[in-house]
């Protein structure tokens, strides 16, 4: 598997060339729209009165701005993503083989999934498909093409308009409006995909096909691709797409800031309204409610709401116990705001005041987390894997100071002992998905535009008889979301979420 480096993806000459092409394309696109508006007013009127399978500016001006295809994302940005992916795939293949040829990329949407007969789960689009198409409808396919002369084409295959189906499941954008809504060169009925791929195969028998069957929800599309390629194994484009998604644009960074702001304030309110005797389920409901009323679409993942010793189970999601007086409450939650996610963890005493043993452990963990934030892009924090090693070293050092790790240990032995108290990585990439771009190594240098978490923890089982009894059954984690900025600067996107002891205890006095 390959990983695209910053120098390859963001080569100044390549970037300059792409920007020039983007400017020319945008000018042509604007000119075309002006001609359409002037010469075919009937089409514009029909577009105004049409129904669509997702919010557009004409129907949802409170969500979608003029020129946007998704909230906060302009259509030109999505078009540029498509062109950039095609050039990355073509150039990488050319470097490997020394040949220039045609490439075709097939990217399927997600499909609807059902919890029981005819009862669907909330639909969530395939992230890579959404990133490149802007289309939020199921059972769709994006086909991208580039030839040896750098001519690019985007074709979106969508479900046709169907009055009966739309009466049950809501409107569809349909083929005719898809070109304008999604800025593709051509839109076709999804039922014509096999015929299109077959014709392309005959016209370009040596073309390189990119398709990831393992990541596809649409098994019929996987079968089509297999049939038309005569058993040839396509190349998966997934890692290349994730390499592009890894570094966020300015508009994406703004959306990341908003989702983190919403989640931060919601968690503050959730902390403020906790009390001895509250159920974990009620805490779940509170954070879900507070994020949604602030504009989030839904929670980004099933939250961990863990009182007392439940917090020592790292992926505890049962959320069905009562939190008793004297116990800490750990909440790991985030929300999705128009396709972008937050991921925050806070730990606090359910009645609002830390006991002395709780305060000691919490202050240790908070100090570790602060120092990890300080060393991002510095020595020991230039990659996420380096940050993990630094976390183990620091946890070992501070736990040794409070006598939870033997004083005789040092170096690697001390870090190994610390790992038993925090047996998970300290960070992951964050973006459209919670564990974003998972194919990208955590051992590459952090770059401006990346977003990551910083989440050290300390977990002490109630059966750990090697520590004093007052610390047993205690689980703590502190997690913030961080935007990597130029000049080795960072921005803590979740800074509004209380985490200092005084700030947390202060919430309970309001």
XYZ file of C-alpha atoms in Angstrom, residues 104-324:
221
model
C -11.382 5.434 -14.665
C -12.392 5.605 -11.004
C -15.660 4.102 -9.742
C -16.840 5.311 -6.319
C -20.159 3.981 -4.980
C -22.438 5.627 -2.453
C -23.787 3.908 0.639
C -27.114 2.122 0.583
C -29.958 2.209 3.086
C -29.670 -0.229 5.969
C -32.578 -1.615 7.923
C -32.995 -2.315 11.631
C -36.067 -4.450 10.883
C -38.509 -5.030 8.053
C -39.029 -1.713 6.215
C -37.649 0.255 9.186
C -34.392 1.929 8.111
C -31.537 3.215 10.187
C -30.713 6.895 9.768
C -28.883 7.067 6.445
C -25.239 8.089 6.464
C -23.440 8.541 3.178
C -20.204 6.800 2.216
C -17.662 9.398 3.293
C -15.372 9.151 0.264
C -18.344 9.375 -2.109
C -19.721 12.421 -0.262
C -16.321 14.120 -0.251
C -16.006 13.812 -4.037
C -19.618 14.190 -5.176
C -21.496 16.304 -2.617
C -24.373 13.871 -3.151
C -26.223 12.616 -0.071
C -28.489 10.134 -1.863
C -28.146 6.342 -1.603
C -27.634 3.904 -4.489
C -25.607 6.334 -6.571
C -22.215 5.988 -8.261
C -19.586 8.565 -9.197
C -17.365 7.742 -12.174
C -14.251 9.858 -12.748
C -12.074 9.707 -15.854
C -8.774 11.207 -16.971
C -6.892 10.571 -20.206
C -3.244 10.855 -21.155
C -3.793 14.507 -22.123
C -5.153 15.398 -18.652
C -8.745 15.789 -19.843
C -11.036 15.058 -16.887
C -14.669 14.015 -16.785
C -17.082 13.374 -13.916
C -20.252 11.349 -14.408
C -22.800 10.838 -11.649
C -25.186 7.912 -11.832
C -28.307 8.541 -9.750
C -31.731 7.082 -9.202
C -34.278 8.431 -11.704
C -37.327 10.386 -10.579
C -40.116 7.994 -9.524
C -43.396 9.414 -8.206
C -44.422 6.213 -6.434
C -41.061 5.663 -4.722
C -40.797 9.350 -3.793
C -44.226 9.248 -2.163
C -42.833 6.686 0.311
C -39.192 7.687 0.721
C -39.029 11.352 -0.220
C -37.880 13.238 -3.305
C -34.939 12.364 -5.498
C -32.775 14.849 -7.336
C -33.039 12.796 -10.506
C -30.907 12.730 -13.619
C -31.873 16.075 -15.182
C -31.030 18.291 -12.192
C -27.934 16.363 -11.077
C -25.557 18.105 -13.506
C -26.397 21.519 -12.054
C -26.651 20.452 -8.415
C -23.420 18.448 -8.289
C -21.361 20.163 -10.986
C -20.607 17.049 -13.036
C -20.154 16.943 -16.784
C -22.802 14.261 -17.184
C -25.536 12.604 -15.130
C -27.130 9.281 -16.026
C -29.617 6.765 -14.684
C -27.820 4.428 -12.291
C -29.366 1.507 -14.160
C -27.204 2.388 -17.167
C -23.907 2.017 -15.262
C -22.999 -1.415 -16.629
C -23.580 -0.312 -20.206
C -21.410 2.774 -19.618
C -18.547 0.777 -18.091
C -18.744 -1.780 -20.891
C -18.513 0.908 -23.577
C -15.579 2.517 -21.761
C -13.814 -0.843 -21.593
C -14.173 -1.357 -25.347
C -13.062 2.202 -26.109
C -10.100 2.116 -23.707
C -8.976 -1.515 -23.287
C -5.722 -0.494 -21.567
C -7.297 1.930 -19.113
C -6.478 1.566 -15.420
C -9.581 0.846 -13.330
C -9.783 2.036 -9.735
C -12.452 0.485 -7.500
C -12.521 -0.795 -3.918
C -14.940 -3.726 -3.709
C -14.103 -4.352 -0.042
C -15.301 -0.860 0.899
C -18.458 -0.945 -1.229
C -22.014 -1.292 0.077
C -23.346 -1.778 -3.454
C -22.713 -5.416 -4.285
C -24.427 -5.097 -7.659
C -21.862 -2.463 -8.611
C -19.031 -4.748 -7.502
C -20.464 -7.479 -9.723
C -20.729 -5.077 -12.665
C -17.110 -4.007 -12.257
C -16.002 -7.628 -12.067
C -18.011 -8.585 -15.147
C -16.837 -5.753 -17.384
C -13.162 -6.092 -16.427
C -12.960 -9.814 -17.219
C -11.677 -10.755 -13.758
C -8.937 -8.089 -13.788
C -8.292 -6.914 -10.239
C -9.067 -3.177 -9.961
C -6.813 -0.931 -7.935
C -8.442 0.520 -4.791
C -8.402 4.349 -4.785
C -9.311 4.521 -1.093
C -5.899 5.365 0.306
C -5.369 8.083 -2.279
C -8.741 9.622 -1.378
C -7.897 9.490 2.322
C -4.557 11.134 1.628
C -6.445 14.078 0.136
C -8.970 14.123 2.992
C -6.194 14.136 5.581
C -5.394 17.834 5.061
C -8.495 19.998 5.482
C -9.323 23.073 3.441
C -10.207 26.381 5.081
C -13.920 25.626 4.706
C -13.471 22.189 6.248
C -11.522 23.676 9.148
C -14.419 26.071 9.756
C -16.848 23.146 9.883
C -14.523 21.288 12.245
C -14.464 24.327 14.491
C -18.257 24.466 14.533
C -18.801 20.791 15.338
C -16.250 21.039 18.166
C -17.869 24.197 19.523
C -21.307 22.561 19.571
C -20.052 19.436 21.318
C -17.974 21.427 23.821
C -20.917 23.524 24.965
C -23.225 20.505 25.046
C -20.824 18.603 27.292
C -20.519 21.596 29.607
C -24.304 21.653 30.001
C -24.366 17.892 30.470
C -21.786 18.135 33.262
C -23.681 20.997 34.854
C -26.892 18.972 34.980
C -25.449 15.779 36.441
C -26.123 14.728 40.033
C -25.767 11.681 42.305
C -28.362 9.114 41.306
C -28.493 10.146 37.637
C -28.510 7.259 35.179
C -25.881 6.889 32.489
C -28.739 6.682 30.009
C -30.010 10.100 31.081
C -26.544 11.593 30.560
C -26.552 10.034 27.075
C -29.932 11.648 26.393
C -28.766 15.033 27.677
C -25.673 15.267 25.479
C -27.658 14.036 22.482
C -30.318 16.685 23.096
C -27.928 19.577 23.702
C -25.931 18.868 20.524
C -29.018 18.575 18.344
C -30.720 21.747 19.558
C -27.477 23.588 18.802
C -27.578 22.462 15.178
C -25.784 19.089 15.067
C -27.297 16.411 12.856
C -26.762 13.626 15.386
C -24.134 12.160 17.698
C -21.019 11.089 15.824
C -20.862 7.680 17.520
C -22.470 5.752 20.405
C -21.120 7.687 23.393
C -19.319 6.200 26.366
C -21.189 7.246 29.514
C -19.411 5.446 32.327
C -19.887 6.000 36.029
C -17.508 4.651 38.665
C -15.630 1.491 37.710
C -17.472 1.281 34.371
C -14.992 3.919 33.200
C -12.208 1.316 33.346
C -13.904 -0.431 30.376
C -12.529 1.678 27.533
C -15.350 1.002 25.052
C -18.192 0.808 27.563
C -21.425 1.751 25.772
C -24.089 -0.079 27.782
C -24.905 3.219 29.514
C -27.475 1.630 31.834
C -26.150 2.060 35.372
C -26.871 4.590 38.109
C -24.006 6.950 38.952
C -23.689 7.144 42.711
